[in-house]
């Protein structure tokens, strides 16, 4: 039960029963050699053993994260974050549980992270970010900000660390990660050609090789050293889904899954013959599957987990649509048409995902938040709405140039062109009543909803805004902890700049303990609405966070949204 910040750590028996609470923790790792659990909380590293009280074994300066046991279960590897923004830096640290000593690997002034043990435990590879002090894409004044990084490998027997690869300056450390392909080579992702792809390099710096290429993105990977292959999750040959492929050291790729389903999180089992993964489809939510690698289909590991009453037969298959934005950029979306029993011109709703570094798919999503959003779009379609889910610019899946837009977000809001193009697509659909089009979304999707209502209440009859940003200047200042320069681009890119033309009704939904978008973003908007006499409804969840922790709050939010649209777009309950 680990998430952002301290969470509760539990243990439960394979045979079932009530879970046992162990401790409050931020990250944890189980020993491969004996029943021991190490977990990090703040600057402390703790050790928990069966029937014993957890004890603190390291009290370090800074914040510990990413703990990992060595293959022999005798050492713990982790990163240590120190300093204050913008002067943060981090070290890679090893704690020897037998000798009770601490060792730092190649300490410097940079941001060292994501350390991984070699299979034999004799080496450690890690990432070193060569720049620091700049913000993410939503707070940077320009993109792409140079963000070079490198892979370093420490030999624990000699104490020497070597740089085995350095990225081009225009690469992004945001998606960089790595793992050991085998005892002598490291596999990693890079965007050096504008797409997230997989590469291989020797632990000594030689043998650099590209493993994947093309206009698709490798989203995750899992090496299988016994098979000499890496299993990857990507959208090759299927831009709006995810499938599992495997690739060897020569770059030979084999499709493991495919078709109209979606698959992710592949884990090859130790026997080298089976693969476990998670899969979904347009009409079936995520479930865990296992399959033999020499067979073409898998079986569900826990089919009883999905209730027999789940209404798969009542769900619709969304259609992939590609349309041109107002400036010519190709935009992907998923179009949900209501069942045939709904006749005539129908009300319609446009959906915008959060992030914005996300991509909605042609089925139940691999992220919990977006998994629920997809379900909500299905629910709206089942109630007679035409639903268009829009993968606007700034998202993933279509290359770095689509994601890192110079005039996007607070730098000009060029993604609004995609919103207007999507509206044009819906208004031209013979099944859509152009006078009854609504908007909804959460987080960045809430921002897009608010922009649509503020700028074009003439086009959009109503909206549901879940924890959206409404003033870029205030949000950026809140994120950075520094005074914002109140930039003109940030102002004009915000809903606040066009409040004077906002006339359509809106439902605002927010938890007051939100750590991603402050509750004040909704509070001050309501205060403005009270003065302007804009029609709004409000649903507040005290003590809940950005991605609601309580199931009942998700249900209440979605029920309230559907009811709101029924009253504002259908004219009745």
Coordinates of C-alpha atoms in Angstrom, one line a residue:
X1 CA 0.0 0.0 0.0
X2 CA 2.8 2.4 -0.9
X3 CA 2.2 5.7 -2.7
X4 CA 3.4 9.3 -2.5
X5 CA 4.7 9.9 1.0
X6 CA 4.4 7.6 4.0
X7 CA 1.9 4.8 3.6
X8 CA 1.1 1.7 5.6
X9 CA 3.0 -1.5 4.9
X10 CA 1.2 -4.8 5.4
X11 CA 1.9 -8.6 5.4
X12 CA -0.7 -11.1 4.4
X13 CA -0.6 -14.9 4.3
X14 CA -0.7 -16.8 1.0
X15 CA -3.6 -18.7 2.6
X16 CA -5.6 -15.5 3.0
X17 CA -6.9 -14.0 6.2
X18 CA -6.6 -10.5 7.7
X19 CA -3.6 -8.5 6.7
X20 CA -1.1 -7.6 9.4
X21 CA 0.1 -4.0 9.6
X22 CA 3.9 -3.8 9.8
X23 CA 4.9 -0.2 9.7
X24 CA 4.6 3.2 8.0
X25 CA 7.0 3.3 5.1
X26 CA 7.8 5.0 1.8
X27 CA 9.4 2.1 -0.1
X28 CA 10.3 -1.5 0.7
X29 CA 12.1 -4.5 -0.5
X30 CA 12.1 -8.2 0.5
X31 CA 15.3 -10.1 1.0
X32 CA 15.9 -12.8 -1.7
X33 CA 17.8 -15.0 0.8
X34 CA 15.8 -15.0 4.1
X35 CA 12.6 -13.7 5.5
X36 CA 13.6 -10.1 6.0
X37 CA 12.0 -6.9 4.9
X38 CA 13.8 -3.6 4.6
X39 CA 11.9 -0.4 4.2
X40 CA 12.8 3.3 4.0
X41 CA 11.1 6.2 5.8
X42 CA 12.6 9.6 5.6
X43 CA 16.3 9.3 6.5
X44 CA 15.8 6.0 8.2
X45 CA 16.3 2.4 6.9
X46 CA 14.4 -0.2 8.9
X47 CA 14.6 -4.0 9.1
X48 CA 11.6 -6.1 9.8
X49 CA 11.7 -9.9 10.6
X50 CA 8.9 -12.3 11.5
X51 CA 7.6 -12.0 15.1
X52 CA 10.1 -9.2 15.8
X53 CA 9.6 -5.5 16.1
X54 CA 11.1 -3.5 13.3
X55 CA 14.4 -1.9 14.1
X56 CA 16.1 1.1 12.5
X57 CA 19.5 0.1 11.1
X58 CA 20.5 3.3 9.3
X59 CA 19.8 6.9 10.3
X60 CA 21.1 9.0 7.4
X61 CA 21.0 12.6 6.4
X62 CA 18.5 13.3 3.6
X63 CA 15.8 11.0 2.3
X64 CA 16.4 7.4 1.4
X65 CA 14.6 5.7 -1.5
X66 CA 14.8 2.8 -3.9
X67 CA 16.2 0.2 -1.4
X68 CA 17.3 -3.1 -3.1
X69 CA 18.9 -6.2 -1.6
X70 CA 22.0 -7.6 -3.1
X71 CA 21.5 -11.1 -4.7
X72 CA 23.1 -12.8 -1.6
X73 CA 20.8 -10.8 0.8
X74 CA 23.7 -9.3 2.7
X75 CA 23.8 -5.7 1.4
X76 CA 21.2 -3.0 0.8
X77 CA 21.5 -0.5 -2.1
X78 CA 19.6 2.8 -2.2
X79 CA 19.8 6.4 -3.2
X80 CA 20.0 9.3 -0.8
X81 CA 18.5 12.7 -1.7
X82 CA 20.0 15.8 0.0
X83 CA 19.9 19.5 -0.3
X84 CA 17.0 21.9 -1.0
X85 CA 15.5 22.9 -4.4
X86 CA 17.1 24.1 -6.6
X87 CA 20.3 22.8 -5.0
X88 CA 19.4 19.2 -4.6
X89 CA 21.8 16.3 -5.2
X90 CA 21.8 12.6 -4.4
X91 CA 24.3 9.8 -3.7
X92 CA 24.2 6.1 -4.2
X93 CA 24.7 4.3 -0.9
X94 CA 25.3 0.6 0.1
X95 CA 24.7 -0.6 3.6
X96 CA 26.4 -3.9 4.6
X97 CA 24.1 -5.6 7.1
X98 CA 26.9 -8.0 8.4
X99 CA 29.7 -5.4 8.8
X100 CA 27.2 -2.6 9.6
X101 CA 29.1 -0.2 7.3
X102 CA 28.0 2.4 4.8
X103 CA 29.7 2.9 1.4
X104 CA 29.0 5.6 -1.2
X105 CA 29.6 4.9 -4.9
X106 CA 31.3 7.7 -6.8
X107 CA 29.8 10.6 -4.8
X108 CA 29.7 13.9 -6.7
X109 CA 27.5 17.0 -7.0
X110 CA 24.9 15.5 -9.3
X111 CA 21.6 13.7 -9.1
X112 CA 22.4 10.0 -8.9
X113 CA 19.4 7.7 -8.9
X114 CA 17.9 4.3 -10.0
X115 CA 20.7 2.0 -8.8
X116 CA 20.5 -1.7 -9.8
X117 CA 22.6 -4.7 -8.8
X118 CA 24.3 -6.8 -11.5
X119 CA 23.0 -10.4 -11.4
X120 CA 26.1 -11.7 -9.6
X121 CA 26.1 -8.8 -7.1
X122 CA 29.6 -7.6 -8.0
X123 CA 28.6 -4.3 -9.8
X124 CA 26.1 -1.6 -9.5
X125 CA 24.7 0.5 -12.4
X126 CA 23.0 3.8 -11.8
X127 CA 21.9 7.0 -13.6
X128 CA 23.5 10.4 -13.1
X129 CA 21.5 13.4 -14.2
X130 CA 24.0 16.1 -15.2
X131 CA 21.7 19.1 -14.8
X132 CA 19.8 20.2 -11.8
X133 CA 17.6 23.0 -10.5
X134 CA 15.2 23.1 -13.4
X135 CA 11.5 22.2 -13.2
X136 CA 9.3 19.8 -15.0
X137 CA 7.7 20.5 -18.4
X138 CA 4.8 22.3 -16.7
X139 CA 7.0 24.8 -14.9
X140 CA 9.8 25.3 -17.4
X141 CA 9.8 28.5 -19.3
X142 CA 11.0 26.8 -22.4
X143 CA 11.2 23.3 -23.8
X144 CA 13.1 21.2 -24.4
X145 CA 15.5 22.3 -21.6
X146 CA 18.8 20.5 -22.1
X147 CA 18.7 17.5 -19.7
X148 CA 21.7 15.2 -20.4
X149 CA 22.3 12.2 -18.2
X150 CA 24.7 9.2 -18.2
X151 CA 25.0 5.6 -17.1
X152 CA 27.7 4.8 -14.6
X153 CA 28.8 1.4 -13.4
X154 CA 30.7 0.8 -10.1
X155 CA 32.8 -2.3 -9.7
X156 CA 32.6 -3.2 -6.0
X157 CA 35.8 -5.2 -5.9
X158 CA 38.0 -2.5 -7.4
X159 CA 36.1 0.5 -6.1
X160 CA 36.2 2.1 -9.6
X161 CA 33.3 3.7 -11.3
X162 CA 33.2 4.3 -15.1
X163 CA 30.8 6.2 -17.3
X164 CA 29.6 3.7 -19.9
X165 CA 27.2 6.0 -21.8
X166 CA 26.2 9.6 -22.0
X167 CA 23.0 10.9 -23.5
X168 CA 22.8 13.7 -26.1
X169 CA 22.1 17.1 -24.6
X170 CA 18.6 17.1 -25.9
X171 CA 17.7 13.8 -24.4
X172 CA 15.3 13.7 -21.5
X173 CA 16.1 12.2 -18.1
X174 CA 12.3 12.0 -17.3
X175 CA 11.9 8.6 -18.8
X176 CA 15.4 7.2 -18.3
X177 CA 15.7 3.9 -16.6
X178 CA 18.0 0.8 -16.7
X179 CA 18.4 -2.8 -15.8
X180 CA 21.0 -5.5 -16.3
X181 CA 20.6 -7.6 -19.5
X182 CA 23.1 -10.1 -18.1
X183 CA 26.2 -10.0 -16.0
X184 CA 28.2 -7.9 -18.5
X185 CA 25.6 -5.7 -20.2
X186 CA 23.1 -3.0 -19.2
X187 CA 19.8 -2.3 -21.1
X188 CA 18.2 1.1 -20.9
X189 CA 15.7 3.5 -22.5
X190 CA 16.5 6.8 -24.2
X191 CA 14.7 9.3 -26.4
X192 CA 17.8 10.3 -28.4
X193 CA 16.0 9.8 -31.7
X194 CA 12.7 11.5 -30.5
X195 CA 11.0 8.2 -29.4
X196 CA 11.4 6.1 -26.3
X197 CA 13.5 3.1 -27.3
X198 CA 15.7 0.4 -25.9
X199 CA 19.5 0.3 -26.0
X200 CA 22.2 -2.0 -24.8
X201 CA 25.7 -1.2 -23.6
X202 CA 28.6 -3.1 -22.0
X203 CA 29.4 -2.7 -18.3
X204 CA 32.8 -1.4 -19.4
X205 CA 31.4 1.1 -22.0
X206 CA 31.7 -0.9 -25.2
X207 CA 29.2 -2.7 -27.4
X208 CA 26.6 0.1 -27.6
X209 CA 23.6 -1.1 -29.6
X210 CA 20.1 0.0 -30.4
X211 CA 17.6 -2.8 -29.8
X212 CA 14.3 -1.2 -30.9
X213 CA 13.5 1.5 -33.4
X214 CA 10.5 3.1 -35.2
X215 CA 7.7 5.4 -34.5
X216 CA 6.5 3.8 -31.4
X217 CA 7.4 4.0 -27.7
X218 CA 8.8 1.4 -25.3
X219 CA 7.0 2.2 -22.1
X220 CA 8.4 -0.5 -19.8
X221 CA 10.8 -3.5 -20.0
X222 CA 11.8 -6.5 -18.0
X223 CA 15.0 -8.5 -18.8
X224 CA 14.9 -12.3 -18.8
X225 CA 18.7 -13.3 -18.6
X226 CA 18.0 -17.0 -18.9
X227 CA 16.2 -16.5 -22.2
X228 CA 18.7 -13.9 -23.5
X229 CA 15.7 -11.5 -24.2
X230 CA 14.0 -8.5 -22.8
X231 CA 10.2 -8.3 -22.6
X232 CA 8.9 -4.9 -23.4
X233 CA 5.5 -3.1 -23.3
X234 CA 5.1 -0.8 -26.3
X235 CA 2.6 0.5 -28.9
X236 CA 4.4 -0.9 -31.9
X237 CA 2.0 -1.4 -34.9
X238 CA -0.9 -0.4 -32.6
X239 CA -0.6 3.2 -31.6
X240 CA -3.5 3.4 -29.2
X241 CA -3.0 0.1 -27.3
X242 CA -0.2 -1.7 -25.4
X243 CA 1.2 -5.1 -26.3
X244 CA 4.1 -7.2 -25.1
X245 CA 7.1 -8.0 -27.4
X246 CA 10.4 -9.6 -26.7
X247 CA 13.8 -8.5 -28.1
X248 CA 17.2 -10.2 -28.1
X249 CA 20.7 -8.7 -28.0
X250 CA 20.7 -8.4 -31.8
X251 CA 17.5 -6.4 -31.9
X252 CA 15.3 -9.3 -33.2
X253 CA 11.8 -8.5 -32.0
X254 CA 9.0 -11.0 -31.6
X255 CA 5.4 -10.1 -30.8
X256 CA 4.3 -12.0 -27.7
X257 CA 0.7 -10.6 -27.5
X258 CA -1.5 -8.7 -29.9
X259 CA -4.9 -8.2 -31.3
X260 CA -7.8 -6.1 -29.9
X261 CA -6.6 -6.7 -26.3
X262 CA -4.2 -4.6 -24.2
X263 CA -1.3 -6.2 -22.2
X264 CA 1.4 -4.8 -19.9
X265 CA 3.7 -5.5 -16.9
X266 CA 5.3 -8.7 -18.2
X267 CA 7.1 -10.8 -15.7
X268 CA 9.0 -13.9 -17.0
X269 CA 9.0 -16.7 -14.4
X270 CA 12.2 -18.4 -13.2
X271 CA 11.5 -21.6 -15.1
X272 CA 12.0 -19.7 -18.4
X273 CA 8.8 -21.2 -19.8
X274 CA 6.0 -19.0 -18.5
X275 CA 5.1 -15.3 -18.6
X276 CA 2.8 -13.5 -16.2
X277 CA 1.2 -10.2 -17.3
X278 CA -1.8 -8.0 -16.8
X279 CA -4.3 -7.6 -19.6
X280 CA -7.6 -5.9 -20.5
X281 CA -9.8 -5.2 -23.5
X282 CA -12.4 -2.7 -24.5
X283 CA -15.1 -4.5 -22.6
X284 CA -13.2 -6.3 -19.8
X285 CA -11.1 -4.6 -17.0
X286 CA -7.6 -5.5 -16.0
X287 CA -6.9 -9.1 -14.8
X288 CA -3.7 -11.1 -14.3
X289 CA -2.8 -13.8 -16.9
X290 CA -0.2 -16.6 -17.2
X291 CA 0.8 -18.3 -20.4
X292 CA 3.5 -20.7 -21.7
X293 CA 5.8 -18.9 -24.0
X294 CA 5.4 -21.6 -26.6
X295 CA 1.6 -21.1 -26.6
X296 CA -0.5 -18.3 -28.2
X297 CA -2.9 -17.5 -25.4
X298 CA -2.9 -17.2 -21.7
X299 CA -5.3 -18.1 -18.9
X300 CA -6.6 -15.9 -16.1
X301 CA -4.9 -16.6 -12.8
X302 CA -7.9 -15.5 -10.7
X303 CA -11.0 -15.6 -12.9
X304 CA -13.2 -15.4 -9.8
X305 CA -11.9 -11.9 -9.1
X306 CA -14.2 -10.4 -11.7
X307 CA -17.9 -10.8 -10.7
X308 CA -20.0 -12.9 -13.0
X309 CA -22.4 -9.9 -13.1
X310 CA -19.8 -7.6 -14.7
X311 CA -21.7 -6.2 -17.8
X312 CA -19.1 -6.8 -20.6
X313 CA -21.9 -7.5 -23.1
X314 CA -23.4 -4.1 -22.4
X315 CA -20.2 -2.2 -23.1
X316 CA -19.3 -0.7 -26.4
X317 CA -16.1 -1.0 -28.5
X318 CA -14.7 2.5 -28.9
X319 CA -13.6 3.5 -32.4
X320 CA -10.1 4.8 -33.1
X321 CA -10.3 8.3 -34.7
X322 CA -7.6 10.5 -36.0
X323 CA -8.4 14.1 -36.9
X324 CA -6.5 17.2 -37.8
X325 CA -6.0 20.0 -35.2
X326 CA -6.4 23.6 -36.1
X327 CA -2.7 23.9 -36.9
X328 CA -2.5 20.6 -38.8
X329 CA -1.2 18.3 -36.1
X330 CA -2.7 14.8 -36.1
X331 CA -4.7 14.0 -33.0
X332 CA -5.8 10.6 -31.9
X333 CA -9.0 9.8 -29.9
X334 CA -11.4 7.1 -29.0
X335 CA -15.1 7.6 -30.0
X336 CA -17.8 5.8 -27.9
X337 CA -21.1 5.5 -29.6
X338 CA -24.2 4.8 -27.5
X339 CA -26.1 1.5 -27.9
X340 CA -28.5 1.3 -30.9
X341 CA -31.6 1.7 -28.6
X342 CA -30.8 5.4 -28.3
X343 CA -32.2 7.0 -31.4
X344 CA -31.9 10.4 -33.0
X345 CA -29.4 13.1 -32.3
X346 CA -27.7 12.5 -28.9
X347 CA -26.0 14.7 -26.3
X348 CA -22.2 14.3 -26.4
X349 CA -19.3 14.6 -24.0
X350 CA -15.6 15.3 -24.6
X351 CA -13.1 13.8 -22.2
X352 CA -9.6 15.0 -21.5
X353 CA -7.1 12.9 -19.5
X354 CA -4.8 14.2 -16.8
X355 CA -1.1 14.4 -16.6
X356 CA -0.8 15.6 -19.3
X357 CA 1.9 13.0 -19.9
X358 CA -0.6 10.3 -20.5
X359 CA -2.4 8.5 -23.3
X360 CA -5.9 7.0 -23.2
X361 CA -6.3 3.7 -25.0
X362 CA -8.9 1.6 -26.8
X363 CA -9.7 -0.3 -23.7
X364 CA -9.3 -0.4 -19.9
X365 CA -6.2 1.5 -19.0
X366 CA -3.1 0.2 -17.1
X367 CA -3.1 3.2 -14.7
X368 CA -5.8 3.0 -12.0
X369 CA -6.9 6.7 -12.4
X370 CA -7.3 6.3 -16.2
X371 CA -8.8 2.8 -15.8
X372 CA -11.6 4.4 -13.8
X373 CA -11.9 7.3 -16.4
X374 CA -12.3 4.8 -19.2
X375 CA -15.0 3.0 -17.2
X376 CA -16.8 6.4 -16.7
X377 CA -16.7 7.0 -20.4
X378 CA -18.3 3.6 -20.9
X379 CA -21.0 4.5 -18.3
X380 CA -21.8 7.7 -20.1
X381 CA -22.1 5.9 -23.4
X382 CA -24.5 3.4 -21.8
X383 CA -26.7 6.4 -20.7
X384 CA -27.0 7.6 -24.3
X385 CA -24.1 9.9 -24.7
X386 CA -21.7 10.1 -27.6
X387 CA -18.3 10.3 -25.9
X388 CA -15.0 11.5 -27.5
X389 CA -11.8 10.9 -25.5
X390 CA -9.1 13.2 -26.8
X391 CA -5.4 12.4 -26.7
X392 CA -4.3 16.1 -27.1
X393 CA -0.7 17.2 -27.6
X394 CA 1.6 17.1 -24.5
X395 CA 0.7 13.4 -24.1
X396 CA 2.8 10.3 -24.7
X397 CA 2.6 7.5 -27.3
X398 CA 3.3 9.7 -30.4
X399 CA 6.9 10.8 -29.9
X400 CA 8.7 13.5 -28.0
X401 CA 7.9 16.2 -30.5
X402 CA 4.2 15.6 -29.8
X403 CA 4.8 15.8 -26.0
X404 CA 7.4 18.6 -25.6
X405 CA 5.5 21.4 -27.4
X406 CA 7.2 24.8 -27.1
X407 CA 3.9 26.7 -26.9
X408 CA 2.0 24.1 -24.9
X409 CA 0.7 24.3 -21.3
X410 CA 1.6 27.5 -19.5
X411 CA 3.7 28.7 -22.4
X412 CA 0.7 29.3 -24.7
X413 CA -1.8 26.6 -24.3
X414 CA -1.6 25.4 -27.9
X415 CA -3.4 22.1 -26.9
X416 CA -6.6 24.2 -26.9
X417 CA -6.5 23.9 -30.7
X418 CA -6.9 20.2 -30.2
X419 CA -10.0 20.7 -28.0
X420 CA -11.6 22.9 -30.7
X421 CA -10.8 20.5 -33.4
X422 CA -12.4 17.7 -31.4
X423 CA -15.5 19.9 -30.9
X424 CA -15.6 20.4 -34.7
X425 CA -15.4 16.6 -35.2
X426 CA -18.3 16.0 -32.8
X427 CA -20.4 18.9 -34.2
X428 CA -20.1 17.3 -37.7
X429 CA -21.2 13.9 -36.5
X430 CA -24.8 13.2 -37.6
X431 CA -25.6 11.4 -34.3
X432 CA -24.6 14.5 -32.2
X433 CA -26.8 17.4 -31.2
X434 CA -24.3 20.3 -31.5
X435 CA -26.3 22.3 -28.9
X436 CA -25.7 19.6 -26.2
X437 CA -22.0 19.1 -26.0
X438 CA -20.3 18.9 -22.6
X439 CA -16.7 18.5 -21.3
X440 CA -15.2 16.6 -18.4
X441 CA -11.8 15.6 -17.1
X442 CA -9.6 15.4 -14.0
X443 CA -6.4 17.3 -13.1
X444 CA -5.1 18.5 -16.5
X445 CA -8.4 17.3 -17.9
X446 CA -10.0 19.6 -15.4
X447 CA -7.9 22.4 -16.7
X448 CA -9.0 21.6 -20.3
X449 CA -12.6 21.5 -19.2
X450 CA -12.3 24.9 -17.5
X451 CA -10.6 26.4 -20.5
X452 CA -13.4 25.2 -22.8
X453 CA -16.1 26.7 -20.6
X454 CA -14.2 29.9 -20.0
X455 CA -13.4 30.5 -23.7
X456 CA -16.3 28.9 -25.5
X457 CA -19.4 28.6 -23.5
X458 CA -21.0 29.2 -26.9
X459 CA -19.9 25.7 -27.9
X460 CA -20.1 23.8 -24.6
X461 CA -23.3 23.6 -22.6
X462 CA -21.9 22.2 -19.4
X463 CA -18.7 20.7 -17.8
X464 CA -17.5 18.6 -14.9
X465 CA -14.1 19.7 -13.6
X466 CA -12.3 17.4 -11.2
X467 CA -9.4 19.0 -9.3
X468 CA -8.3 21.2 -12.2
X469 CA -5.7 23.9 -12.4
X470 CA -7.3 27.3 -13.0
X471 CA -4.4 29.7 -12.7
X472 CA -1.0 28.6 -14.0
X473 CA 0.9 31.4 -12.0
X474 CA -0.5 30.3 -8.7
X475 CA 0.0 26.6 -9.4
X476 CA 3.6 27.1 -10.5
X477 CA 4.4 29.2 -7.4
X478 CA 2.8 26.5 -5.2
X479 CA 4.8 23.7 -6.8
X480 CA 8.2 25.5 -6.7
X481 CA 7.7 27.1 -3.3
X482 CA 9.0 30.3 -4.9
X483 CA 7.4 33.6 -6.0
X484 CA 6.1 33.4 -9.6
X485 CA 7.0 36.1 -12.1
X486 CA 3.3 36.4 -13.1
X487 CA 4.2 35.8 -16.7
X488 CA 1.9 36.9 -19.5
X489 CA 2.0 33.6 -21.2
X490 CA 1.0 31.8 -18.0
X491 CA -1.9 34.2 -17.4
X492 CA -3.3 34.0 -21.0
X493 CA -3.0 30.2 -20.9
X494 CA -5.2 29.9 -17.8
X495 CA -9.0 29.8 -17.4
X496 CA -8.8 32.8 -15.2
X497 CA -7.9 35.0 -18.2
X498 CA -11.3 34.3 -19.8
X499 CA -13.6 34.2 -16.8
X500 CA -15.6 37.1 -18.1
X501 CA -17.0 34.9 -20.9
X502 CA -17.8 31.8 -18.8
X503 CA -21.5 31.3 -18.7
X504 CA -22.1 27.5 -19.0
X505 CA -22.8 25.6 -15.7
X506 CA -20.1 23.5 -14.2
X507 CA -19.7 20.9 -11.5
X508 CA -16.5 21.3 -9.5
X509 CA -15.1 18.2 -7.6
X510 CA -12.1 18.4 -5.3
X511 CA -10.5 16.8 -2.2
X512 CA -9.2 19.3 0.2
X513 CA -6.0 17.4 1.0
X514 CA -4.9 17.4 -2.7
X515 CA -1.1 17.4 -3.0
X516 CA -1.0 17.7 -6.8
X517 CA -3.4 20.6 -7.4
X518 CA -4.1 22.7 -4.3
X519 CA -7.7 23.0 -3.1
X520 CA -7.3 26.8 -3.4
X521 CA -7.5 26.4 -7.2
X522 CA -11.2 25.5 -6.8
X523 CA -11.8 27.7 -3.8
X524 CA -10.9 31.0 -5.5
X525 CA -12.8 29.9 -8.7
X526 CA -15.9 29.5 -6.6
X527 CA -15.4 32.9 -5.0
X528 CA -15.2 34.4 -8.5
X529 CA -18.3 32.6 -9.6
X530 CA -20.2 33.9 -6.6
X531 CA -19.5 37.5 -7.7
X532 CA -20.2 36.7 -11.4
X533 CA -23.3 34.7 -10.8
X534 CA -22.0 31.8 -12.9
X535 CA -24.0 28.6 -12.2
X536 CA -21.9 26.0 -10.5
X537 CA -22.3 23.0 -8.3
X538 CA -19.7 21.8 -5.8
X539 CA -18.7 18.4 -4.4
X540 CA -15.9 18.5 -1.8
X541 CA -14.2 15.5 -0.1
X542 CA -12.7 16.5 3.2
X543 CA -9.3 14.9 3.9
X544 CA -9.1 13.1 0.5
X545 CA -6.3 13.6 -2.0
X546 CA -5.8 14.0 -5.8
X547 CA -6.5 10.4 -6.8
X548 CA -9.3 9.7 -4.3
X549 CA -8.3 7.2 -1.7
X550 CA -11.8 6.1 -0.8
X551 CA -13.8 4.0 -3.2
X552 CA -17.0 5.6 -2.2
X553 CA -15.7 9.0 -3.2
X554 CA -15.0 7.8 -6.7
X555 CA -18.6 6.4 -6.9
X556 CA -20.0 9.7 -5.6
X557 CA -18.0 11.8 -8.0
X558 CA -19.0 9.8 -11.0
X559 CA -22.6 9.5 -10.0
X560 CA -22.7 13.3 -9.4
X561 CA -21.1 13.9 -12.8
X562 CA -23.6 11.6 -14.7
X563 CA -26.5 13.2 -12.9
X564 CA -25.2 16.7 -13.7
X565 CA -24.9 15.9 -17.4
X566 CA -28.4 14.3 -17.4
X567 CA -29.8 17.5 -16.0
X568 CA -27.8 20.0 -18.1
X569 CA -27.6 18.1 -21.4
X570 CA -30.7 15.9 -21.4
X571 CA -32.9 18.4 -19.6
X572 CA -34.1 15.8 -17.0
X573 CA -33.1 13.2 -14.5

